Short mmCIF file of C-alpha atoms in Angstrom, two decimals:
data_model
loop_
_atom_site.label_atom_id
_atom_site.label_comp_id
_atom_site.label_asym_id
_atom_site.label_seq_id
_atom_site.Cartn_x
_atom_site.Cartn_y
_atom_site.Cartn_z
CA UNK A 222 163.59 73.14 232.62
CA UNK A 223 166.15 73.87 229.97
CA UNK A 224 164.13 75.31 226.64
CA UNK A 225 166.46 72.73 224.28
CA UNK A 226 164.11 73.57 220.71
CA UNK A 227 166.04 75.05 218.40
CA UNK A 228 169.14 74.89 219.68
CA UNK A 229 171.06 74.67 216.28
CA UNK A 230 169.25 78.18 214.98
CA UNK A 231 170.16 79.44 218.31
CA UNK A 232 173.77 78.77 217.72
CA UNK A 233 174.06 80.25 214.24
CA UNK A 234 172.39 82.93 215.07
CA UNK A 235 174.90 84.37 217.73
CA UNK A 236 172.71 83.62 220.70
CA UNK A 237 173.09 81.61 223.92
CA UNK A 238 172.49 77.64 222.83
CA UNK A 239 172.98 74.34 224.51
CA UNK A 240 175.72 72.59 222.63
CA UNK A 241 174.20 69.08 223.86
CA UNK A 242 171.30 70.16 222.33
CA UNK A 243 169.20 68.91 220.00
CA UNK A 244 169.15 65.95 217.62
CA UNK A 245 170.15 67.57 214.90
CA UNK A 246 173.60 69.14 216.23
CA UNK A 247 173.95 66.23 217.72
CA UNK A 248 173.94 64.21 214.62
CA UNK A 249 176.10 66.95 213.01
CA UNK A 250 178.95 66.50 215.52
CA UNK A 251 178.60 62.93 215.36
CA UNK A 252 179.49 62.87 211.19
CA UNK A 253 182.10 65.81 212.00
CA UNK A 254 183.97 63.25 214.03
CA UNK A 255 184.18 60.37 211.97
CA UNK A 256 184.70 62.83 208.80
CA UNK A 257 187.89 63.97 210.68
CA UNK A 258 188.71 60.65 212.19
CA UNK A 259 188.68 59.20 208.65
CA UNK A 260 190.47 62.11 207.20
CA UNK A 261 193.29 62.59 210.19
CA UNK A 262 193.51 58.51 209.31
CA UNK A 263 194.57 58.61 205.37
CA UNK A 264 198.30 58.79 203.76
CA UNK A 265 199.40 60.77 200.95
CA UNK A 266 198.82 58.57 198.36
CA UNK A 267 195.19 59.30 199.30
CA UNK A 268 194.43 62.12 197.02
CA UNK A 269 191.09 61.46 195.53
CA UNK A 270 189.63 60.12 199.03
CA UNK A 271 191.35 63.13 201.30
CA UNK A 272 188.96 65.87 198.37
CA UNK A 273 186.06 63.33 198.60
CA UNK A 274 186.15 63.30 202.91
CA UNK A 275 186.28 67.32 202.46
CA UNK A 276 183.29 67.54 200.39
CA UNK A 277 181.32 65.50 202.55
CA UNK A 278 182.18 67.60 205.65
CA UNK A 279 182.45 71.41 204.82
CA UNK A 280 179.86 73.29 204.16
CA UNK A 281 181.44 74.19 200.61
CA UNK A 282 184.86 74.13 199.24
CA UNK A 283 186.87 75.09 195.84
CA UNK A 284 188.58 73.05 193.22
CA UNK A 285 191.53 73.25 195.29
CA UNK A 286 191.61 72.38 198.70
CA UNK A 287 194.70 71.02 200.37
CA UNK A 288 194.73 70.91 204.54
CA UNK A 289 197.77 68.95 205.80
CA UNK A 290 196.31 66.12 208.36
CA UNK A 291 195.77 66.41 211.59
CA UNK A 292 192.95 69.15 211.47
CA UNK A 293 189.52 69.51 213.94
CA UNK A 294 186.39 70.91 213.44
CA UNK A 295 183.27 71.16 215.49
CA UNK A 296 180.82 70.72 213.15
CA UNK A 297 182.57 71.17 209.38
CA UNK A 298 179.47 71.95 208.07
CA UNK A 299 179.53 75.28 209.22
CA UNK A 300 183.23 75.93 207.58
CA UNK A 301 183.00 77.32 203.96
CA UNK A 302 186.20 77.56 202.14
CA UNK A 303 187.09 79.56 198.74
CA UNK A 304 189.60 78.43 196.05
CA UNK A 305 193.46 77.18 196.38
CA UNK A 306 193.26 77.00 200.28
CA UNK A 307 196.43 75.88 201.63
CA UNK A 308 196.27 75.06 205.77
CA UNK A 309 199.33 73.35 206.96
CA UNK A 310 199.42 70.99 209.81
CA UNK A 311 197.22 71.24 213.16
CA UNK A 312 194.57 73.53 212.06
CA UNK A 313 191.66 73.61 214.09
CA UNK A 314 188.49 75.49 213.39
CA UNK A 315 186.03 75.79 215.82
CA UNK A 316 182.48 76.33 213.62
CA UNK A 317 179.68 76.29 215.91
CA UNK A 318 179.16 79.96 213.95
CA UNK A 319 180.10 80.51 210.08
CA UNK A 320 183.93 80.33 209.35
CA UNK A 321 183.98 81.72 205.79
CA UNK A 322 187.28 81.54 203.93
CA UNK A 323 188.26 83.20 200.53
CA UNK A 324 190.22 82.15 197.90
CA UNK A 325 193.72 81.81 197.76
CA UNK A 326 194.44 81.49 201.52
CA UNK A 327 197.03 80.09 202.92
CA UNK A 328 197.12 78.85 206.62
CA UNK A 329 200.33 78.08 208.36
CA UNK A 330 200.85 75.17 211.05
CA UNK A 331 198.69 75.20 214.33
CA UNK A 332 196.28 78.53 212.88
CA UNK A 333 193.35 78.37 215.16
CA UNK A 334 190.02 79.72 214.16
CA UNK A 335 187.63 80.22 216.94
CA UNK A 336 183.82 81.23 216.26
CA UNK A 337 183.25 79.51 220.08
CA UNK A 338 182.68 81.55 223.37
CA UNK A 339 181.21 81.46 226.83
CA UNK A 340 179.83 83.97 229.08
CA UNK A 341 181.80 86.39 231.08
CA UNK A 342 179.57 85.71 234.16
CA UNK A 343 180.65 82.81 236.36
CA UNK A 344 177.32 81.97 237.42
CA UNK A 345 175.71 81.92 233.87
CA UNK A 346 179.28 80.52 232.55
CA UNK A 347 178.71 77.61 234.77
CA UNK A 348 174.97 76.59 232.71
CA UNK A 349 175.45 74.03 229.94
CA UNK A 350 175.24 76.95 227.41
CA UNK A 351 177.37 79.01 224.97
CA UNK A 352 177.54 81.21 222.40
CA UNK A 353 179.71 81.71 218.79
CA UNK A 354 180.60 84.47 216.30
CA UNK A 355 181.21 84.32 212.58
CA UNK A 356 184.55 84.95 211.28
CA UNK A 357 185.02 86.05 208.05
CA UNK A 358 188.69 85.68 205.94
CA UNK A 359 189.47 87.70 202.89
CA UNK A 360 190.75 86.36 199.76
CA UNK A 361 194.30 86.19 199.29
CA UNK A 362 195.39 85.87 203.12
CA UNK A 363 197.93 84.56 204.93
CA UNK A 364 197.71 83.59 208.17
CA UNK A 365 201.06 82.90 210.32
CA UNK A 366 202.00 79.42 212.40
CA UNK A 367 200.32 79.63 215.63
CA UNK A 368 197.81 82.69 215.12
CA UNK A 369 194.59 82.61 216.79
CA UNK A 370 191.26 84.16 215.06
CA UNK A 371 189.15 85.14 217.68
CA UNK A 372 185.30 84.81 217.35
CA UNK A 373 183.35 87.84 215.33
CA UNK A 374 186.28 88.95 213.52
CA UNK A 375 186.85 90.06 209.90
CA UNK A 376 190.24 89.57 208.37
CA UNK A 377 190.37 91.62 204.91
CA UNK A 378 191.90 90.62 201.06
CA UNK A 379 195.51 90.61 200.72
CA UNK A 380 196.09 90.96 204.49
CA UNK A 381 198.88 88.89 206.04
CA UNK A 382 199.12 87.85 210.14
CA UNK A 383 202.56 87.56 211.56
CA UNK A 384 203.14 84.40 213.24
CA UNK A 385 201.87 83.74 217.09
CA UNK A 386 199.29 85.91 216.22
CA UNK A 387 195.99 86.64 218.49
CA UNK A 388 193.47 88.39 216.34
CA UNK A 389 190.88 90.11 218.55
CA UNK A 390 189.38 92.77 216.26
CA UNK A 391 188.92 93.21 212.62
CA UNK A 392 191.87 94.01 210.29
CA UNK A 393 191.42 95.64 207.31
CA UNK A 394 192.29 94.59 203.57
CA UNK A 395 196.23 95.49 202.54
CA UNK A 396 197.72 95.46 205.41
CA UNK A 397 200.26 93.28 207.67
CA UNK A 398 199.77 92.69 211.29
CA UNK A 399 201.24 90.76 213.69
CA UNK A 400 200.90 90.65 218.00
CA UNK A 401 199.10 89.97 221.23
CA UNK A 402 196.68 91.58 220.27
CA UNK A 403 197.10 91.35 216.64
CA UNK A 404 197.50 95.27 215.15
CA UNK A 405 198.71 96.57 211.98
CA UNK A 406 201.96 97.06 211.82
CA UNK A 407 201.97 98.81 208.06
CA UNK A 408 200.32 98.73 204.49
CA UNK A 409 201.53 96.35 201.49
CA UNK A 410 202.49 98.89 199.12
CA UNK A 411 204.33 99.15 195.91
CA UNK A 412 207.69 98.47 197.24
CA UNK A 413 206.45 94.91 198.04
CA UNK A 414 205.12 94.18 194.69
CA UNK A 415 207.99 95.53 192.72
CA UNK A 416 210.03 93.24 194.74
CA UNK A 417 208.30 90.40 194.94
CA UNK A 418 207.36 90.54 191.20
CA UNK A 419 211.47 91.02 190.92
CA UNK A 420 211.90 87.57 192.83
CA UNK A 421 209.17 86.26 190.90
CA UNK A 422 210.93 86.92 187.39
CA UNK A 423 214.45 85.99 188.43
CA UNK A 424 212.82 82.59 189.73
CA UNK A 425 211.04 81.74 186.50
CA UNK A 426 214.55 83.18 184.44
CA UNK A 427 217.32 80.84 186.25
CA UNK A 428 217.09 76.91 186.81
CA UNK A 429 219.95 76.68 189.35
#
């Protein structure tokens, strides 16, 4: 028989876990689903209740925390997001492990975020059982449409992933990266902030 105690600790702990397990992830998923369902459901003009559905479902969240409907967790609880997170549409984060976010990230349409695995081993693959990794994003990221985070990695401050994306191993702070797999392509140096600082100004200095 099937040891089913624990099964949440299991999970967050990295190890092998039955996600039919016990009471208390299943009452977890259960809320995750009608959090979502409610949230996927609102409009717009739903300001105030889209913040309040966030703070009842994720772990922890900033001030400002805008994610463009639809989105899917797992569990939500196990998502913790910094300040001024932007994620646009079709974001799905897979939290059976820790997803934690920093501030000022920005997510672009149908970024994936996977802390959910399975064995490698057909026969064991085949058990009711799995296993999840903790990701960890910087502050001051952004992620391209249609990149996928693989489970156990660490993205670093300032870093930005190219679009289409599939991040299999860490990448470090100040960089951008972009493939399949994801690699660095180059630093963010001084030429990019003179420039950008240089768009910046002339923005701020015209109205036309």
């Amino acid at each position: 028989m099937m040891n089913r105690k624990n099964e949440k600790k299991k999970m967050l702990s990295g190890r092998l876990y039955n996600p039919s397990g016990d009471d208390e992830l299943k009452k977890d998923e259960k809320k995750c689903r009608m959090l979502v369902r409610f949230y996927n459901g609102t409009t717009e003009e739903q300001k105030d209740y889209r913040s309040q559905l966030l703070y009842e479902l994720l772990g922890s969240r900033g001030e400002r925390c805008h994610i463009e409907p639809p989105v899917h967790f797992d569990y939500g609880c196990n998502t913790y997001i910094g300040e001024n997170f932007y994620s646009n549409f079709d974001c799905i984060i897979l939290d059976v492990n820790k997803v934690v976010i920093g501030d000022n990230v920005k997510f672009g349409p149908r970024v994936s975020v996977f802390t959910a695995s399975h064995p490698i081993d057909p026969e064991v693959r085949a058990l009711p059982i799995a296993y999840g990794y903790p990701v960890t994003i910087g502050d001051n990221v952004w992620i391209g449409g249609n990149t996928v985070v693989n489970p156990g990695v660490t993205i670093g401050d300032n870093t930005v992933i190219g679009s289409g994306s599939v991040v299999t191993k860490d990448i470090p702070a100040n960089v951008i990266a972009a493939g399949n797999p994801c690699r660095v392509l180059r630093e963010i140096n001084q030429k990019d902030k003179e420039y950008w600082n240089a768009q910046r100004d002339e923005y701020f200095a015209t109205d036309d």
